[in-house]
Coordinates of C-alpha atoms and ligand atoms in Angstrom, one line a residue:
X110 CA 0.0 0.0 0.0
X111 CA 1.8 3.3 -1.2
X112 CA 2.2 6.1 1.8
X113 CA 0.2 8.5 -0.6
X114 CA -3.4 6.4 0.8
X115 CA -6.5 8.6 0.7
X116 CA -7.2 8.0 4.7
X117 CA -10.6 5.7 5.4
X118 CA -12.8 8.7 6.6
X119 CA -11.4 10.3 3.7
X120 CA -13.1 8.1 1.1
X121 CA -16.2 9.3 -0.5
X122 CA -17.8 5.7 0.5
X123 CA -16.9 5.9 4.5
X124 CA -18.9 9.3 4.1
X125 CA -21.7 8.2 2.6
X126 CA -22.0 5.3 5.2
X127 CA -21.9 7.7 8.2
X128 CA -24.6 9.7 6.8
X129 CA -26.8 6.5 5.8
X130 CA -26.2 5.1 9.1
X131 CA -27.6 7.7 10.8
X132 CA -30.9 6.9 8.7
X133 CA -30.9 3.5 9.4
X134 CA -29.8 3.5 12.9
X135 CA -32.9 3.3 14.7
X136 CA -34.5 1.0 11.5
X137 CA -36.3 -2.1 12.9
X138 CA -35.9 -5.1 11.3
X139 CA -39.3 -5.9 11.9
X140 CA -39.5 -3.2 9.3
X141 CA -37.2 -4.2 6.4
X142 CA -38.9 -7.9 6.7
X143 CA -42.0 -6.1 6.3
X144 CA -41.5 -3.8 3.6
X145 CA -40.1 -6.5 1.7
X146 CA -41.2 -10.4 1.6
X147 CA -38.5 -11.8 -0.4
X148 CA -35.6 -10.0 1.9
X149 CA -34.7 -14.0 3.2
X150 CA -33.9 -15.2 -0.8
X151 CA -32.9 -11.7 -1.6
X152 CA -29.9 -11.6 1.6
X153 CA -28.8 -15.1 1.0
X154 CA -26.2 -16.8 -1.1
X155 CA -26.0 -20.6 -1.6
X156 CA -22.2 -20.8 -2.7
X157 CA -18.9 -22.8 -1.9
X158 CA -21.6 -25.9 -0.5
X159 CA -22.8 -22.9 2.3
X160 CA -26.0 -21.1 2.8
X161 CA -25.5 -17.9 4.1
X162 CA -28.3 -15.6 5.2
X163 CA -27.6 -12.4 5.7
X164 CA -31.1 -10.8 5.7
X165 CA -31.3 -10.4 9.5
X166 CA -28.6 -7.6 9.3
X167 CA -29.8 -4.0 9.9
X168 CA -28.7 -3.5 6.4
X169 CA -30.6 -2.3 2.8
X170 CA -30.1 -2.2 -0.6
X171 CA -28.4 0.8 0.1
X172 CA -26.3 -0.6 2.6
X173 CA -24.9 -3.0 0.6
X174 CA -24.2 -0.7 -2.2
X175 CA -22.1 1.6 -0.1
X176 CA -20.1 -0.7 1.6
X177 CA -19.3 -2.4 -1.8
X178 CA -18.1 0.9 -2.9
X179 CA -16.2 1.3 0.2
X180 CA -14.4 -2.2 -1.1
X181 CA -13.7 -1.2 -4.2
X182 CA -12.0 2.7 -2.7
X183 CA -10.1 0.6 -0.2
X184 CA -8.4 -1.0 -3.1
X185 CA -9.7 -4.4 -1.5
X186 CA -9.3 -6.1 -5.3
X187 CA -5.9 -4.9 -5.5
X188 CA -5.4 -6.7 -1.6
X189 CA -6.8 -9.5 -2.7
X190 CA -4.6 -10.0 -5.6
X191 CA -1.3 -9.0 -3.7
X192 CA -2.1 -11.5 -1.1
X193 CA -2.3 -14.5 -3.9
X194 CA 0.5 -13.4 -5.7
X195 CA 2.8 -13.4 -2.8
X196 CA 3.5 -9.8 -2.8
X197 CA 4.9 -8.7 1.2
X198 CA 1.7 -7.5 2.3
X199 CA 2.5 -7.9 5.6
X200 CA 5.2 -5.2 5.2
X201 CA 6.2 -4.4 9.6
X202 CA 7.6 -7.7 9.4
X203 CA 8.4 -7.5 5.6
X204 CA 6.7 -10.7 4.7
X205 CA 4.5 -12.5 2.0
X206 CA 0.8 -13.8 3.4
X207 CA 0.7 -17.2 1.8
X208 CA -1.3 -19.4 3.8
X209 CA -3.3 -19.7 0.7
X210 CA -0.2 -21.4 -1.1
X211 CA -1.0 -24.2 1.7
X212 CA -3.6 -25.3 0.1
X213 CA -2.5 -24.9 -3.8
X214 CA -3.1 -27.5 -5.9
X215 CA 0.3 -29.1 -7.1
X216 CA 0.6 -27.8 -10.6
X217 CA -0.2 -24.2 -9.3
X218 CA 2.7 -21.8 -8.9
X219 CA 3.0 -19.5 -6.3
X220 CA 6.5 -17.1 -6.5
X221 CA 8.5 -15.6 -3.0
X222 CA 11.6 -14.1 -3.7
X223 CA 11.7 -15.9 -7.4
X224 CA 10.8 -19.4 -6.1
X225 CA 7.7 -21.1 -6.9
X226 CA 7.0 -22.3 -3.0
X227 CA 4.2 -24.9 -4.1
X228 CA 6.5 -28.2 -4.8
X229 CA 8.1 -27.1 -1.2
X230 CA 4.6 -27.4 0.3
X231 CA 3.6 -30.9 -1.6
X232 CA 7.0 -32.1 -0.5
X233 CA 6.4 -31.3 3.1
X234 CA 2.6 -32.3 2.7
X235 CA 4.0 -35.6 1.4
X236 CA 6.6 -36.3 3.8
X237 CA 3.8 -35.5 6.6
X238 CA 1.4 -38.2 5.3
X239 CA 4.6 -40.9 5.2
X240 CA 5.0 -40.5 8.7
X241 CA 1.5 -40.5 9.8
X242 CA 0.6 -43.4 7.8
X243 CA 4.0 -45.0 9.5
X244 CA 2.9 -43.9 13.1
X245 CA -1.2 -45.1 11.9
X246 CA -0.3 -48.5 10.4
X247 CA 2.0 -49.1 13.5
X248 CA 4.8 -49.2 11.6
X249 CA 6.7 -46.3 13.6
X250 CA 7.4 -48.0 17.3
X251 CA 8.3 -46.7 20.5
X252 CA 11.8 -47.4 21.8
X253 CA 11.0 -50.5 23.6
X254 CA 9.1 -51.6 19.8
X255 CA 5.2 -50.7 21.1
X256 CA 3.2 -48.8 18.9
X257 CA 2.2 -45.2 19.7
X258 CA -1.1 -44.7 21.1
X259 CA -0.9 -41.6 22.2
X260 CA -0.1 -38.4 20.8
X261 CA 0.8 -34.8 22.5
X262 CA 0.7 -31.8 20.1
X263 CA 3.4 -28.9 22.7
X264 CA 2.6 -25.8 21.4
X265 CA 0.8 -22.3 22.0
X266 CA -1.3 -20.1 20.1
X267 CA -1.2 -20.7 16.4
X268 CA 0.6 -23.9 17.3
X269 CA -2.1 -25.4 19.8
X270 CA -5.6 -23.5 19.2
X271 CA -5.8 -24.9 15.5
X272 CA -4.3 -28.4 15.7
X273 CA -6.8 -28.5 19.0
X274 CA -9.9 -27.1 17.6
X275 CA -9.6 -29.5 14.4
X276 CA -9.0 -32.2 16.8
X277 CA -12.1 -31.4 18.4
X278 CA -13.9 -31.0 15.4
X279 CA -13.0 -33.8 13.5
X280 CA -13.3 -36.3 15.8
X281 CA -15.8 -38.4 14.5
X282 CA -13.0 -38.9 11.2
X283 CA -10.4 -39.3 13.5
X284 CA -8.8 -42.7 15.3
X285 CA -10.4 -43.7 17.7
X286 CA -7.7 -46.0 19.4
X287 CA -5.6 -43.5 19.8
X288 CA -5.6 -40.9 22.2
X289 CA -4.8 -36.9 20.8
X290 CA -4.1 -34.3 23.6
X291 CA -2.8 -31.0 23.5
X292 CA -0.5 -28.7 26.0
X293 CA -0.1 -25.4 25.7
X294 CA -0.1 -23.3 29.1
X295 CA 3.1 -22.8 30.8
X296 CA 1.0 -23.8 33.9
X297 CA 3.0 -27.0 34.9
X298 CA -0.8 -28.6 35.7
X299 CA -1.3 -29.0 31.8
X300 CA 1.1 -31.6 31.1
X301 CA 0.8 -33.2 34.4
X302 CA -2.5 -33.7 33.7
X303 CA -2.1 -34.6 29.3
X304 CA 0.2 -37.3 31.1
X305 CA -0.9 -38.7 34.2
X306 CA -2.7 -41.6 32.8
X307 CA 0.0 -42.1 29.9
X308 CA 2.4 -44.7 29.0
X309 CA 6.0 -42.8 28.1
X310 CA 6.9 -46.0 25.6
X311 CA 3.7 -45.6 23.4
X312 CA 3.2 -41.9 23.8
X313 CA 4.5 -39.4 20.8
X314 CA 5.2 -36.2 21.3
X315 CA 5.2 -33.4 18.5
X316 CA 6.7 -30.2 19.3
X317 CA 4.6 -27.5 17.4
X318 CA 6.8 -24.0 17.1
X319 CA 7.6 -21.8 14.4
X320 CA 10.0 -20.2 15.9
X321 CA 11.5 -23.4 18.2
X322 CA 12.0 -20.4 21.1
X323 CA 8.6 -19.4 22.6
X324 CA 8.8 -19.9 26.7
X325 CA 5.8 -21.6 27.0
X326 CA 6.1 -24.1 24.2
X327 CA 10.1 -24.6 24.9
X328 CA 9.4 -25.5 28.4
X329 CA 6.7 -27.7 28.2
X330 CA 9.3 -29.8 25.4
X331 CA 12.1 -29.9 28.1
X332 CA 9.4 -30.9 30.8
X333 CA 8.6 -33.5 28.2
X334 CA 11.8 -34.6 27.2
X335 CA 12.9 -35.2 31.1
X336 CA 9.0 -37.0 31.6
X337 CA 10.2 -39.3 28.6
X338 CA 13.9 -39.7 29.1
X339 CA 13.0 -40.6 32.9
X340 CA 11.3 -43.6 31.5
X341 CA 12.9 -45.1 28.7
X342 CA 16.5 -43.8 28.6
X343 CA 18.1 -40.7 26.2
X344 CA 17.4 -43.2 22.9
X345 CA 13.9 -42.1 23.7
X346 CA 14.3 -39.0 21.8
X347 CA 14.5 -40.2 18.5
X348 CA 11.1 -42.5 18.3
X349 CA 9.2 -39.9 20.9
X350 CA 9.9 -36.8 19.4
X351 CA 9.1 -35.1 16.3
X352 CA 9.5 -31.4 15.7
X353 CA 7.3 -28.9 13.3
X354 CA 9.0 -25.9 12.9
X355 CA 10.6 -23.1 10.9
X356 CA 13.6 -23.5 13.0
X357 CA 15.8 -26.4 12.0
X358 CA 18.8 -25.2 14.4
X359 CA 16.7 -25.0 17.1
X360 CA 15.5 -28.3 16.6
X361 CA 18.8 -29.5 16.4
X362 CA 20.0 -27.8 19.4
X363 CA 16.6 -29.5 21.7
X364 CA 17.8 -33.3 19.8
X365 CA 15.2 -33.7 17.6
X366 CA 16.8 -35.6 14.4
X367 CA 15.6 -32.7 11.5
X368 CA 15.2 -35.5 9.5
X369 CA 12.0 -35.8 11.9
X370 CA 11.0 -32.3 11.4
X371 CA 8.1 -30.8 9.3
X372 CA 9.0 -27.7 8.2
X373 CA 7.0 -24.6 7.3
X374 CA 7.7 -20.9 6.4
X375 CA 8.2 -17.5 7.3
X376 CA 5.1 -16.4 4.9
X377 CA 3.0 -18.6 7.2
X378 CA 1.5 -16.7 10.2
X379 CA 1.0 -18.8 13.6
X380 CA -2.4 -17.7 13.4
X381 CA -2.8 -19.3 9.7
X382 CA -0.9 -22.5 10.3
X383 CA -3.3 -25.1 11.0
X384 CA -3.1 -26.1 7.3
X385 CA 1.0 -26.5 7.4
X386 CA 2.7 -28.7 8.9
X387 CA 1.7 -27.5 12.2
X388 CA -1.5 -29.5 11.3
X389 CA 0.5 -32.8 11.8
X390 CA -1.6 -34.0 14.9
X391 CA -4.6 -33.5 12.9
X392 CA -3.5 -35.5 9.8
X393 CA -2.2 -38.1 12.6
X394 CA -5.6 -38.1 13.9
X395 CA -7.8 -38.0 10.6
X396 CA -5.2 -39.8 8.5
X397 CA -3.8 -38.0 5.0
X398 CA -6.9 -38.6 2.7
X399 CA -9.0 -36.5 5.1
X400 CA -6.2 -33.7 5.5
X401 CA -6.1 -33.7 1.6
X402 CA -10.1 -33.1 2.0
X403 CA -10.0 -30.6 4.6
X404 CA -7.1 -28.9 2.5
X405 CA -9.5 -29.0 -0.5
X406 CA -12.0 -27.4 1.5
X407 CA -9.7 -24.3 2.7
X408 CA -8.9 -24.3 -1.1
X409 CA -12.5 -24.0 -2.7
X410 CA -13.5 -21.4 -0.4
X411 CA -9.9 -19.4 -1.6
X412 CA -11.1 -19.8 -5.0
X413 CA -13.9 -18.3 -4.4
X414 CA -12.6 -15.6 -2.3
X415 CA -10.7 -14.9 -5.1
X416 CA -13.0 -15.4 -8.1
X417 CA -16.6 -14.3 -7.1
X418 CA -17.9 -10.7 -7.5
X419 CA -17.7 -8.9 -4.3
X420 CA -21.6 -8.7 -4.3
X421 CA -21.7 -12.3 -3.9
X422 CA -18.7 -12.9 -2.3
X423 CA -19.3 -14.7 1.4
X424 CA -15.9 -13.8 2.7
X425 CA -16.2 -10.3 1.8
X426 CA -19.9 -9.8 2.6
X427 CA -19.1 -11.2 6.1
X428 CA -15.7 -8.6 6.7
X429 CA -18.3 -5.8 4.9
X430 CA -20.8 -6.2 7.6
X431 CA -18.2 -6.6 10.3
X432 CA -16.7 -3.1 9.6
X433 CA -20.2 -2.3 9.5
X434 CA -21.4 -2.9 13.0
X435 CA -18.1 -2.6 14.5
X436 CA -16.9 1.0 12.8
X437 CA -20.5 2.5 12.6
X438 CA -22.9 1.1 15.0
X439 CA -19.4 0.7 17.7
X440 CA -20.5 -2.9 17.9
X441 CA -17.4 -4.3 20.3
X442 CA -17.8 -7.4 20.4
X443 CA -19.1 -10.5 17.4
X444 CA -20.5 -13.9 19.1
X445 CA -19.7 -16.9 17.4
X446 CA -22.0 -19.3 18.2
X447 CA -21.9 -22.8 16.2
X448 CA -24.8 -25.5 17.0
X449 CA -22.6 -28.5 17.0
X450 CA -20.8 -29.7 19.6
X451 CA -17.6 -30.5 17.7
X452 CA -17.0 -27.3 17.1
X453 CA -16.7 -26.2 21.0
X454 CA -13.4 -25.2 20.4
X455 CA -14.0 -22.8 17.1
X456 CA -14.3 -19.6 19.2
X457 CA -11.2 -19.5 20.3
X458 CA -10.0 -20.7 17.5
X459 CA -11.0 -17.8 15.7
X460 CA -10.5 -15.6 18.6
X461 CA -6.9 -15.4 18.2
X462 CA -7.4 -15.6 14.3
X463 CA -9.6 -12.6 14.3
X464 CA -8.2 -10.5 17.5
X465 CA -4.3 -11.0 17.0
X466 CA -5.2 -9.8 13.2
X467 CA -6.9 -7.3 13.5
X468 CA -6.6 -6.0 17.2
X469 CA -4.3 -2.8 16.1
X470 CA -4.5 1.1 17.1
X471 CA -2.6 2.1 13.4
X472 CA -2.9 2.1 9.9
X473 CA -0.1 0.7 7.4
X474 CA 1.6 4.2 7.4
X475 CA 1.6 4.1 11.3
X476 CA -1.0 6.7 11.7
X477 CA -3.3 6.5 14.6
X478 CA -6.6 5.0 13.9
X479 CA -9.9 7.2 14.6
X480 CA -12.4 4.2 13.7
X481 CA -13.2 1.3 15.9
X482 CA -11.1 -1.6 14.5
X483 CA -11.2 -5.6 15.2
X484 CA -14.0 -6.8 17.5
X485 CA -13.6 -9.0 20.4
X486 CA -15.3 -12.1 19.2
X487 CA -16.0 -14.9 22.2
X488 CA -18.7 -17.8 22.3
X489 CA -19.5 -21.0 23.1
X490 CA -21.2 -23.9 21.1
X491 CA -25.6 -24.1 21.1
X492 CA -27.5 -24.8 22.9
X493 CA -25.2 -24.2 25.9
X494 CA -25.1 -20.4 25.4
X495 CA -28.9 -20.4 25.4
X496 CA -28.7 -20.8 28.8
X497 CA -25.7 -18.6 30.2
X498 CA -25.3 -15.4 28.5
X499 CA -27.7 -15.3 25.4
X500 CA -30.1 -12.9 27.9
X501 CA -27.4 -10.4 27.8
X502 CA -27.7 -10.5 24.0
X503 CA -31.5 -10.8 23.7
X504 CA -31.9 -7.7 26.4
X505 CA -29.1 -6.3 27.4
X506 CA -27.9 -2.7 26.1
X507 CA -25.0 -3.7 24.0
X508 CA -25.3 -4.6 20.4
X509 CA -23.9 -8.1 20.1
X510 CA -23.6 -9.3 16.4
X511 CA -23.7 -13.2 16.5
X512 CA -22.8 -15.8 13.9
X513 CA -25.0 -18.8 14.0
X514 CA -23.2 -22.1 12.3
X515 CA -25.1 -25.0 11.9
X516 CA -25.0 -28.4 10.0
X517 CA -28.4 -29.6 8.3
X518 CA -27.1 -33.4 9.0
X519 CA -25.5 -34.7 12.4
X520 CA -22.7 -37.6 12.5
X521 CA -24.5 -38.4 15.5
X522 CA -28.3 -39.0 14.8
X523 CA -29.7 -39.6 18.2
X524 CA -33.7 -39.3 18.4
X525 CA -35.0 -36.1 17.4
X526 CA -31.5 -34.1 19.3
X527 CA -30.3 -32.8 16.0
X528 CA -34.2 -31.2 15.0
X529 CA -34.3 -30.1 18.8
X530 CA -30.5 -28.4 18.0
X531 CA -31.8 -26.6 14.5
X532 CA -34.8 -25.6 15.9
X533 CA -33.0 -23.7 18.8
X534 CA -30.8 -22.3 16.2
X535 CA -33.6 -20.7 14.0
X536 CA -35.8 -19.7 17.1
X537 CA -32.7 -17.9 18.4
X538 CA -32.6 -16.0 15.1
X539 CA -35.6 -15.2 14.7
X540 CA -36.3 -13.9 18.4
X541 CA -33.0 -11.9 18.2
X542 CA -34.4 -10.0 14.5
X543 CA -38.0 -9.2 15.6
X544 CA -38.1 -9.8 19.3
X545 CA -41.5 -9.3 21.4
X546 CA -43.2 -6.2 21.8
X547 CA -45.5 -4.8 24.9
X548 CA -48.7 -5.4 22.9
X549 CA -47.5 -8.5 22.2
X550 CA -46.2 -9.1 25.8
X551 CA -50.0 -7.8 27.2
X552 CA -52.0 -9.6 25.1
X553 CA -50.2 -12.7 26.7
X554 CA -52.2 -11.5 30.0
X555 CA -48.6 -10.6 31.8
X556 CA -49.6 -7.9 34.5
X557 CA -48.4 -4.6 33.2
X558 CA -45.7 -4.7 35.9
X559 CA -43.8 -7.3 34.3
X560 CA -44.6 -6.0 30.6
X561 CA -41.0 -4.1 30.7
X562 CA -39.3 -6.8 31.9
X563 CA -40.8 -9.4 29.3
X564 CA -40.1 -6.5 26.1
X565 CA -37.8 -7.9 23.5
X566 CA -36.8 -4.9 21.7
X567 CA -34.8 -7.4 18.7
X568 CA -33.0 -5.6 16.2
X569 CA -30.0 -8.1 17.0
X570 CA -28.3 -8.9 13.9
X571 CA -27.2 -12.1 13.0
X572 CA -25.7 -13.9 10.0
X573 CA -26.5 -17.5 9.9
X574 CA -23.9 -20.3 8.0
X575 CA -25.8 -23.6 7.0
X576 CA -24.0 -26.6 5.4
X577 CA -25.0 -29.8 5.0
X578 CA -22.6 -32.2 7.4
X579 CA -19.2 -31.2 9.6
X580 CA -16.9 -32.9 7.6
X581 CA -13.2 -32.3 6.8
X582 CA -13.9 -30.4 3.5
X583 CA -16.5 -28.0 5.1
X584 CA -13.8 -27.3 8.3
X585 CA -11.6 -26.3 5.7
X586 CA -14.0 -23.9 4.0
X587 CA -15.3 -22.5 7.2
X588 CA -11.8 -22.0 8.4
X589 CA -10.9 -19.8 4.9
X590 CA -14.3 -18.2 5.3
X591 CA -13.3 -16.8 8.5
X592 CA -9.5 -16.0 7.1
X593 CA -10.4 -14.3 4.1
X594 CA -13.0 -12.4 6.4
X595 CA -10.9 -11.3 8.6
X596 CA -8.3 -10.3 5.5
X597 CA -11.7 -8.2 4.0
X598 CA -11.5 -6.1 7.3
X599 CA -7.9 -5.5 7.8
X600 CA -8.1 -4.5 4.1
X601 CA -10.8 -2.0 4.8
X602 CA -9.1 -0.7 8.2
X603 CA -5.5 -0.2 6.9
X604 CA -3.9 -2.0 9.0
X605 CA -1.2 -4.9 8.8
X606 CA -3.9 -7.9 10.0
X607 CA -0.5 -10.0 10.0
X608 CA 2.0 -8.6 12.9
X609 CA 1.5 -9.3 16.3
X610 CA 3.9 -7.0 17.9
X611 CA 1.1 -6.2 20.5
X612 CA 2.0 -9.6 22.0
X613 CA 5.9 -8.6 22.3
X614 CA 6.0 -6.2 25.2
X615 CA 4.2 -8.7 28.1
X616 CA 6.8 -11.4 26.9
X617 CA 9.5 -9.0 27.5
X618 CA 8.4 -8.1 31.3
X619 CA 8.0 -12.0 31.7
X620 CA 11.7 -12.6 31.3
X621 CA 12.5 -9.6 33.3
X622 CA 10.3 -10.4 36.1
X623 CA 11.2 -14.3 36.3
X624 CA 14.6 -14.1 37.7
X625 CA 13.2 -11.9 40.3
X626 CA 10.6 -14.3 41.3
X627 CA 13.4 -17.3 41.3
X628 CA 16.3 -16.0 43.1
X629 CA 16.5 -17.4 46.5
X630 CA 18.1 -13.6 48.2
X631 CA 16.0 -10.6 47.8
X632 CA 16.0 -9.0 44.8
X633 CA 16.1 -5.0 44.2
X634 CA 12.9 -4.9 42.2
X635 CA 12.2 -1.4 40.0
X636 CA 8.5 -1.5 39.0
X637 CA 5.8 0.6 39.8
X638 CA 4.8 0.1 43.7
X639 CA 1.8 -2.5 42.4
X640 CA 3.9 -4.7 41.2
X641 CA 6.4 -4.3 43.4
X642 CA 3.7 -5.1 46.2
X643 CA 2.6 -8.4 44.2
X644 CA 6.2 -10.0 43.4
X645 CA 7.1 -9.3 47.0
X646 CA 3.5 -11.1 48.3
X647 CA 4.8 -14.0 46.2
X648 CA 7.6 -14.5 47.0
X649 CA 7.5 -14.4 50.8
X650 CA 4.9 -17.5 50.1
Ligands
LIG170 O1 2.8 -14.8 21.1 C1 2.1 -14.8 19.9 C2 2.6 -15.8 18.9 O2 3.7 -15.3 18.3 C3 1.5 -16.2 18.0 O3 1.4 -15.4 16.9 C4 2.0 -17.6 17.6 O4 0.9 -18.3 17.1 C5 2.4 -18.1 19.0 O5 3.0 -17.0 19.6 C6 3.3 -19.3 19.0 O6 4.5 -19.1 18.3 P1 5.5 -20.2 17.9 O7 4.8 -21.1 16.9 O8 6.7 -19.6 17.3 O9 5.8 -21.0 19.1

């Protein structure tokens, strides 16, 4: 992006969306449903194997217009195209944004730095599904010759929350005689507890880093090297341990053979990894021919990111009305709430996809940002949210924009649960749209009273994702819808949605602070009186 940008307010479109919104602030969707009876087909798009309705956005015509104009001044084509062609769009850090050569088909090419980076990917992609089918068939043995049953993916962040949330959601693809756990927190009680019931000699452990240096990740390894070597000798390292990594000296230097390392690359951020070799555990656990799937799936939903008009584009209709709610109506916060329990662990999946993205106070240039930038987005799977904080959404004062995912088919047809699960799902939007008013609320005989209380203003918007069965493929697309959503934002705000340098300065203190917790004599501790105070109360217990 050249340092001669027009800024966001600047643009014509941003204008003409402040002024509209202040028409259609206080605009009921009650309202637009009513003044229009085909809004449901006309604010949906069946695409990519999804059904996305939109129509229960406070949106119009209009609406959509503008911020399809905004797209188009924000240069979001132009994004787009940088992105696939491997330009350095992520340009603090000075670095292509290739994920989507992850998923490239082998006869594609894909050029960094005058290399086409697609055979590197097959051959990694290749060498992963070699060793999984080794470890799978039971050809790959533990030191004393078992077979491994168990395996622990070590890593944090983009290293743990997609190889973990896959794991969860693919379960019913994945083996079921093995056992797949993941540690991530520096908090000694994970890997007690990933281990406690584990035999060391049939128990495999992948070390998931990019950079083969982060604290948490690098001591949970040692912690597992010594659980590991305790039991079955030094030899152990070589059958227990396997490294993926952009790091091969590191590897080296912890003892792990790089001939047992998966490699990966620079252009690949954490938070984009799960398709890399960083997805080893899953293709462990759901064998190659479903990773191949689930790696189709990421790709059709590229193709489409990158192919369909912007009108009827799902990733950049999704990022359009996420600037919309969180720059106009100050929306902080998106809920994503899927109705399938597999996917218990997508929110904070995509909470560190969406918030380490997009979570940034200046533009490209390094100008400060006047507009509300990337939304906190939280949730929890349905039902379960039903009964916990979905009050706050139906009446409380903030505006809450939700995602509703849900699957027409279950893998686990049980009675009537999966009907019971949909129909929650569509009552859920429907009470959030149009909510219940005080004639409505009267003329159910509640004393007048209570009417207050029992009011549902609605006006909540929701989008709502349907596709036919949780599969491998559709994890894939939903994953790149989310990606390419997040991308459509960034693009639209300015900013560098790949950095992270927010994370940097806490890490810092950490290193600082820890030898002042260890020492055994008092330490002369410089920080501000608090945590002064708090380091001092710690270390007298
Ligand atoms: O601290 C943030 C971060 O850099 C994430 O972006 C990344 O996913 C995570 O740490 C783990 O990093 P690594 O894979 O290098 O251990």
């Amino acid at each position: 992006m050249s340092s001669a940008i027009t800024p966001l307010t600047q643009l014509p479109a941003w204008q003409a969306l402040e002024a509209h919104y202040q028409k259609i602030k206080s605009v009921h969707l009650r309202q637009l449903f009513a003044d229009d009876p085909q809004r449901g087909r006309r604010f949906s798009i069946e695409d990519v194997g999804f059904y996305f309705d939109y129509s229960k956005n406070r949106i119009t015509e209009e609406t959509i217009r503008l911020l399809l104009n905004l797209a188009d001044e924000s240069g979001l084509r132009e994004r787009i195209d940088a992105m696939f062609r491997g330009d350095k769009i992520n340009t603090t850090e000075n670095r292509a944004v290739l994920h989507v050569a992850l998923r490239a088909p082998r006869d594609q090419s894909i050029i960094v730095d005058g290399t086409n980076v697609v055979p590197q990917v097959h051959d990694v992609l290749d060498r992963m599904a070699g060793f999984a089918d080794r470890v799978r068939s039971g050809q790959w043995l533990g030191q004393t010759g078992k077979r491994i049953r168990n395996v622990i993916n070590i890593g944090i962040g983009g290293s743990d929350l997609g190889p973990v949330m896959a794991y969860e959601a693919l379960r019913h693809f994945s083996r079921r005689d093995m056992t797949f756990r993941f540690v991530s927190n520096v908090d000694g009680t994970d890997f007690a507890e990933a281990t406690n019931d584990l035999n060391a000699e049939e128990t495999l452990f992948v070390i998931s880093s990019k950079t083969f240096t982060t604290l948490e990740t690098m001591t949970n390894a040692h912690t597992a090297r010594r659980w590991a070597v305790q039991a079955l000798g030094e030899k152990a390292i070589a059958r227990h341990f396997v490294a993926v990594s952009t790091n091969s000296d590191e590897v080296a230097k912890f003892g792990i053979d790089t001939a047992n390392m998966f490699g990966f690359w620079d252009w690949v951020g954490g938070r984009y990894s799960m398709d890399s070799a960083i997805g080893l555990s899953t293709m462990l656990a759901i064998g190659p021919e479903y990773f191949s799937s689930m790696l189709s799936g990421f790709q059709a939903m590229d193709e489409h990111f990158q192919t369909a008009p912007f009108q009827r584009n799902l990733p950049v209709l999704m990022g359009l009305l996420s600037v919309w709610y969180s720059s106009f109506f100050g929306a902080q916060t998106v809920a994503i709430l899927p109705y399938d329990q597999y996917l218990k662990r997508f929110p904070a999946y995509l909470q560190q996809l969406a918030m380490e993205s997009n979570g940034k106070h200046v533009t490209l240039n390094g100008q400060s940002i006047s507009y509300q930038t990337g939304p906190i987005f939280w949730g929890e799977p349905g039902t379960n949210g039903q009964h916990s904080f979905y009050q706050l959404i139906h009446q409380g004062t903030m505006l809450i924009p939700c995602d509703f995912i849900g699957f027409c088919q279950t893998a686990n047809p049980l009675g009537s649960h999966h009907d019971i699960l949909m129909a929650n799902l569509f009552s859920q939007t429907e009470a959030l749209a149009f909510g219940k008013t005080a004639d409505e609320v009267r003329s159910e005989g509640t004393p007048d009273r209570l009417v207050a209380h029992r009011v549902f203003e609605g006006n909540r918007p929701t989008n709502t994702i349907l596709t036919e069965r949780l599969t491998p493929e559709t994890l894939g697309k939903l994953v790149a819808l989310y990606e390419h959503s997040v991308f459509t934002q960034g693009a639209i705000w300015q900013i560098d949605s790949f950095d992270q340098w927010g994370v940097e300065l806490g890490k810092q203190l950490a290193m600082k602070i820890l030898p002042e917790v260890k020492l055994a004599e008092d330490p002369e501790l410089r920080h501000d009186s608090s945590t002064n105070a708090l380091i001092r109360h710690y270390r007298k217990r």
